[in-house]
CSV table of C-alpha atoms and ligand atoms in Angstrom, one decimal:
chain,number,residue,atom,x,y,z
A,27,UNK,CA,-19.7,12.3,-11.0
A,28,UNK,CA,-15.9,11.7,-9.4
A,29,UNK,CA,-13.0,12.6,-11.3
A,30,UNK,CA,-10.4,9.8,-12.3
A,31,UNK,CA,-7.4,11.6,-11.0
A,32,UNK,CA,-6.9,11.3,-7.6
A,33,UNK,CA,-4.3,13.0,-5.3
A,34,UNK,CA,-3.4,10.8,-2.6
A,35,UNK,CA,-1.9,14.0,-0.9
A,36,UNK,CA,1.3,12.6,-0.9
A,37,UNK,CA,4.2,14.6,0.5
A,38,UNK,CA,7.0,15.5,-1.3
A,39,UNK,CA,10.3,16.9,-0.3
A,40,UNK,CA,12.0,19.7,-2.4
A,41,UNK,CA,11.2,19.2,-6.0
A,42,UNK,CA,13.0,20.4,-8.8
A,43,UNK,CA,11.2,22.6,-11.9
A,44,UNK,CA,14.3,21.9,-14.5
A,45,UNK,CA,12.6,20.0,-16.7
A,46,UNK,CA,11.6,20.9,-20.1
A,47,UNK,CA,8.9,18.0,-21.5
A,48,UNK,CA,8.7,16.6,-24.8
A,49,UNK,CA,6.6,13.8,-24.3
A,50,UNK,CA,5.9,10.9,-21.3
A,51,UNK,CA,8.0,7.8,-20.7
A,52,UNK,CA,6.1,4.6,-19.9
A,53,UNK,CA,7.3,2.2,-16.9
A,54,UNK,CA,5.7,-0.3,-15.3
A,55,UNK,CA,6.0,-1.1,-11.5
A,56,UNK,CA,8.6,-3.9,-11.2
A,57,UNK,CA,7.3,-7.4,-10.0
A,58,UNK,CA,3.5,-7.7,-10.4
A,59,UNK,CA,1.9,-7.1,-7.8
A,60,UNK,CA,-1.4,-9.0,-8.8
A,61,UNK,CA,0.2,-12.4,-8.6
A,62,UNK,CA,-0.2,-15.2,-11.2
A,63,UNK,CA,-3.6,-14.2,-12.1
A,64,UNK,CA,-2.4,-10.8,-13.8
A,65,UNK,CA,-4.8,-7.9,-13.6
A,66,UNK,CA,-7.8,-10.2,-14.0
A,67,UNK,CA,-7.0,-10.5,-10.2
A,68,UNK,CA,-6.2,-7.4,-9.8
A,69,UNK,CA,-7.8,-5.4,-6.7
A,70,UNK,CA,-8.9,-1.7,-7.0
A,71,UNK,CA,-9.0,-1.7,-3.4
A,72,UNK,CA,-5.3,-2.2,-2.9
A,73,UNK,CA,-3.9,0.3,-5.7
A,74,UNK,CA,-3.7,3.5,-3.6
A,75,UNK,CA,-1.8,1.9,-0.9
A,76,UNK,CA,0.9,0.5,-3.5
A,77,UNK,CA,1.2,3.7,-4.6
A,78,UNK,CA,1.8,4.9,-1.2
A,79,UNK,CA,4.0,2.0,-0.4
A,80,UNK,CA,6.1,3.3,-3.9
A,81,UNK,CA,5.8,7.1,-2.2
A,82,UNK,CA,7.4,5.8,1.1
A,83,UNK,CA,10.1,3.1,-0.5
A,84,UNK,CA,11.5,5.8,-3.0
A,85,UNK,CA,11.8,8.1,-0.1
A,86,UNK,CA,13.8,5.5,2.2
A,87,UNK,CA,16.2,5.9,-0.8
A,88,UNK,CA,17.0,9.5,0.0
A,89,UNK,CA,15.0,10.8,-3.2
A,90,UNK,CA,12.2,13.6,-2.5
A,91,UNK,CA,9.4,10.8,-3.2
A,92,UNK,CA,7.9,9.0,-5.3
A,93,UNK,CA,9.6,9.1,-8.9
A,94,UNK,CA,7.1,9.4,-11.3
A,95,UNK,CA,4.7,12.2,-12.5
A,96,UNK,CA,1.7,9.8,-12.2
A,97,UNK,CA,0.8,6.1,-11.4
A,98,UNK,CA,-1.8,4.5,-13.8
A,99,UNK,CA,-3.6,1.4,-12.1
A,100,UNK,CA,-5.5,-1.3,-14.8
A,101,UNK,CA,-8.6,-0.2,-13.6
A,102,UNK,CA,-8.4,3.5,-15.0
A,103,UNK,CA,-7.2,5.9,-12.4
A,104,UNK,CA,-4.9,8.2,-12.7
A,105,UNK,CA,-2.7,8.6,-9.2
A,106,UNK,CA,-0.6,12.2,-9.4
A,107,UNK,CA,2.6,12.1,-8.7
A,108,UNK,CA,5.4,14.5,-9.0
A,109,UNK,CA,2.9,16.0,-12.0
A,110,UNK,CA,3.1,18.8,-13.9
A,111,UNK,CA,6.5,21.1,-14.4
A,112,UNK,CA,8.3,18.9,-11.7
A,113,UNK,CA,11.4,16.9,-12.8
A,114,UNK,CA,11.2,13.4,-12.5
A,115,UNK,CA,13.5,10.9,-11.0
A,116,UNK,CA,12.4,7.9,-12.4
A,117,UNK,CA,13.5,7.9,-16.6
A,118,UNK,CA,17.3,6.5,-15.8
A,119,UNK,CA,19.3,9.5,-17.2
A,120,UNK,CA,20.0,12.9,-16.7
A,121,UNK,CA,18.7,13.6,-20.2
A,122,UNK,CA,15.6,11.3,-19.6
A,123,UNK,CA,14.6,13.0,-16.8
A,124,UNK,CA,15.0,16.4,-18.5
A,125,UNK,CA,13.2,16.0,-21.4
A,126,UNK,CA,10.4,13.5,-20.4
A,127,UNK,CA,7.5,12.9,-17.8
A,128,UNK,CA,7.3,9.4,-16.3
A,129,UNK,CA,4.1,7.9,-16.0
A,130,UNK,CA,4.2,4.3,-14.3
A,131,UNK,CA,1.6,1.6,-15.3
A,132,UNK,CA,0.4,-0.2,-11.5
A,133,UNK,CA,1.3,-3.6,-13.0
A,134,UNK,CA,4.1,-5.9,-13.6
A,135,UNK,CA,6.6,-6.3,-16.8
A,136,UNK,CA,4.0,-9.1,-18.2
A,137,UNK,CA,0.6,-7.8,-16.9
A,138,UNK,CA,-1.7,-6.5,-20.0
A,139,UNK,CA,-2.3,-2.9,-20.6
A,140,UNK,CA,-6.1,-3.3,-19.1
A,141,UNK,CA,-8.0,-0.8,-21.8
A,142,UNK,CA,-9.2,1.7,-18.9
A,143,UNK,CA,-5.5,2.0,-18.1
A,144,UNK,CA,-4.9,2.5,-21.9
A,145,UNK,CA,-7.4,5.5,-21.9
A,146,UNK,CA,-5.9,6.7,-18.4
A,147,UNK,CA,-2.3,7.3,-20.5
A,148,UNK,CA,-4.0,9.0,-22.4
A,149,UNK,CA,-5.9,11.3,-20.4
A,150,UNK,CA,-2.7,11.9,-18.3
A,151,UNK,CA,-0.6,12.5,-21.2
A,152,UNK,CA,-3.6,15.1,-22.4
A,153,UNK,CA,-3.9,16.3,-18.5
A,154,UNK,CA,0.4,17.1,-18.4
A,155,UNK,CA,0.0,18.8,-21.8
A,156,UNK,CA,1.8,16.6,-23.4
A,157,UNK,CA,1.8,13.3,-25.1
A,158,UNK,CA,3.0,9.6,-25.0
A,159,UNK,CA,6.2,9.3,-26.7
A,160,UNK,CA,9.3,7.2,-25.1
A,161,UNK,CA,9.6,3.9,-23.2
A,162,UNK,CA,12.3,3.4,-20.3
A,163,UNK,CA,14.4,1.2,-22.3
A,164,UNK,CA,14.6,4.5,-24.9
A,165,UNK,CA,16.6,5.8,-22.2
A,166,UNK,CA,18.6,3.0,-20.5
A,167,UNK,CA,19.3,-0.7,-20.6
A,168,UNK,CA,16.0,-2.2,-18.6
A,169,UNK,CA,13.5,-4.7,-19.2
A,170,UNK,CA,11.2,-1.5,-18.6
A,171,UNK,CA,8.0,-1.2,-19.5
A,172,UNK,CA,8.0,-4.8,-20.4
A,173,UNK,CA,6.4,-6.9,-23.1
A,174,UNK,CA,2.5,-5.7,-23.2
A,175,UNK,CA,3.3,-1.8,-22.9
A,176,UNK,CA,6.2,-2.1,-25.7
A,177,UNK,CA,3.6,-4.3,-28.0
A,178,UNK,CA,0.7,-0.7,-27.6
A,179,UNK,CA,3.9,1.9,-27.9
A,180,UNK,CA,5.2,-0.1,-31.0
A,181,UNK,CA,1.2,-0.2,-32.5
A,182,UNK,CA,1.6,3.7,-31.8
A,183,UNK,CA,0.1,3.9,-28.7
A,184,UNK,CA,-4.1,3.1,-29.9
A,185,UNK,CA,-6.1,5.1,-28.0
A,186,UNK,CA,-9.3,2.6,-27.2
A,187,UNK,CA,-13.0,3.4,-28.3
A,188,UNK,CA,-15.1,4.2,-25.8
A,189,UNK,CA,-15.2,6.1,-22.6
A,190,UNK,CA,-13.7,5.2,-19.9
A,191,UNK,CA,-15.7,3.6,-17.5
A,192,UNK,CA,-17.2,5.3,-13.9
A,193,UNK,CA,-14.1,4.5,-11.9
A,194,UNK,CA,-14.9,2.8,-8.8
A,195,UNK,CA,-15.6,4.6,-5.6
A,196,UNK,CA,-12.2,6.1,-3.9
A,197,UNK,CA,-11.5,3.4,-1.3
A,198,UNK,CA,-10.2,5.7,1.0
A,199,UNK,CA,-11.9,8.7,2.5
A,200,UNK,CA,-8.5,10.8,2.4
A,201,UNK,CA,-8.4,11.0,-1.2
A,202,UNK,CA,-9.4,14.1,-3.1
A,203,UNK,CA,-10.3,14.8,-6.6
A,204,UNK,CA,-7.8,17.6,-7.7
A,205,UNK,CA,-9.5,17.8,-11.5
A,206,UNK,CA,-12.7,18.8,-11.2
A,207,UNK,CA,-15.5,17.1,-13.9
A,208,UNK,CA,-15.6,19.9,-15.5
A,209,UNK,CA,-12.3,20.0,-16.7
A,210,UNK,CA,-12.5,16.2,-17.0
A,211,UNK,CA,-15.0,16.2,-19.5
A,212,UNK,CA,-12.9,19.0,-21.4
A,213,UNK,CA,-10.1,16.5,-21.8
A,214,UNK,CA,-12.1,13.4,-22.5
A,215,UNK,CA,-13.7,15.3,-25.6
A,216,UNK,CA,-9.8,16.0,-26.5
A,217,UNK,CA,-9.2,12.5,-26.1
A,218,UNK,CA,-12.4,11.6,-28.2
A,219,UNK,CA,-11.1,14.7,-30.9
A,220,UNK,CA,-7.9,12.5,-30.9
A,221,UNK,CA,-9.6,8.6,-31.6
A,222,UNK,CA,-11.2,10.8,-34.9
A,223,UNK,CA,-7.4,11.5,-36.0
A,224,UNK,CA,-5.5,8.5,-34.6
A,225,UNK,CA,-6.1,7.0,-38.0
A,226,UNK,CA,-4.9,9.6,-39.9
A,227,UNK,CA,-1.4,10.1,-38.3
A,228,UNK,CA,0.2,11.8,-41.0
A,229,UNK,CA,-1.9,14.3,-41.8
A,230,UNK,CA,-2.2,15.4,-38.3
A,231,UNK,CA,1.4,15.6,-38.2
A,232,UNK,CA,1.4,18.0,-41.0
A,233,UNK,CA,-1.3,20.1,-39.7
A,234,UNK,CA,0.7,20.2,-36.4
A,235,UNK,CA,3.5,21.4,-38.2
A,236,UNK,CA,1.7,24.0,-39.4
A,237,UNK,CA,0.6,25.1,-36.3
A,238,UNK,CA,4.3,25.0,-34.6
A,239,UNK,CA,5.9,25.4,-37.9
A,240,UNK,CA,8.3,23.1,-36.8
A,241,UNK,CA,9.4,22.4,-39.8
A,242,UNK,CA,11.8,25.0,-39.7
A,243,UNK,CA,13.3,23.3,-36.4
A,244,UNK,CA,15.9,20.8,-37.0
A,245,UNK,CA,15.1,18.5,-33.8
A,246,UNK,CA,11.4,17.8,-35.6
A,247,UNK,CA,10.8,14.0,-36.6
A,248,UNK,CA,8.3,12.0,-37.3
A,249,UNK,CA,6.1,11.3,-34.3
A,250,UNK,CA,6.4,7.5,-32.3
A,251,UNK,CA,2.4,7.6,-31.9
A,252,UNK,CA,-0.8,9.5,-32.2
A,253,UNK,CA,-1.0,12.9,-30.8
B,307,ZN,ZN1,10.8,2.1,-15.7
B,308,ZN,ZN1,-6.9,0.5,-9.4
């Protein structure tokens, strides 16, 4: 069984730990690159090498590499990015970059959020311990994430039934698997824990506060999707 995370071994320069999550912001990846024919046309094959050719353009800029903390493609994969306790460069502010992971959809402002990609947010959200919250217009004037993604974070971000499909065969022999199936399979049954609840929002909320007794915090509010 493969994993759908893949490290593309992707080399970063110095990366900063100040950042302090409270949930992922969604982006997509500028123009389309699947063309008139959306991801219906879309080409599994091609999506590690975009996210290379993102790697190498954002470090032409003079940044330390690619921006976000992962790259989601329509057909379910999960690409790692910056990841887990690294700041991100990609959310438009200081703040936004302090306070949120950025995890980029491998599609244009008008392609639809495929259903494996849909459970792939998820899984990275569950993977970065930590949960879809915030858009990139939350943070700054853009057109960011575009239509399709701010339709699913405005429904609250449905997790779809159903696993996610085998992902197809790494296209590229320099690829590893950096979550092993083990741990995969750990955070699918999460995932599955959290279709049982998505429906009951509110109560989950309270039993969360419970758990964090945030109620005694005065930053808690009512969350912007399922957990
Ligand atoms: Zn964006
Ligand atoms: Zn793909």
């Amino acid at each position: 069984m493969t994993s759908s995370v893949v490290s593309l071994g992707l080399k970063f320069k110095a990366l900063s730990s100040n950042i302090t999550d409270e949930g992922i912001t969604a982006h997509y990846g500028g123009d389309s690159p699947w063309g008139k024919g959306g991801v219906n046309r879309s080409d599994h094959n091609r999506c590690p090498t975009i996210v290379r050719a993102w790697h190498d353009y954002h470090l032409s800029k003079g940044w330390s590499g690619l921006a976000y903390s992962a790259v989601v493609c329509p057909h379910g994969i999960i690409y790692q990015g910056r990841w887990a306790n690294r700041r991100t460069a990609a959310n438009g502010t200081n703040a936004g970059n302090q306070r949120s992971y950025a995890v980029c959809y491998l599609a244009g402002g008008d392609d639809a959020v495929t259903t494996e990609a849909k459970r792939a947010f998820h899984l990275s959200a569950a993977l970065l311990r930590s949960s879809l919250r915030w858009r990139h217009s939350d943070w700054k004037s853009t057109s960011c994430p575009g239509k399709p993604i701010r339709k699913w974070s405005q429904a609250g971000w449905p997790l779809p039934p159903g696993p996610n499909p085998l992902p197809p065969n790494p296209p590229h022999p320099t690829e590893e698997y950096f979550v092993t199936p083990e741990d995969e399979r750990k955070f699918e049954a999460m995932l599955d824990r959290k279709l049982e609840t998505q429906t009951n929002g509110i109560l989950e909320f309270i039993l969360r506060c419970a758990r964090r007794t945030c109620l005694a915090s005065s930053s808690t509010s009512w969350p912007s999707g399922p957990l």
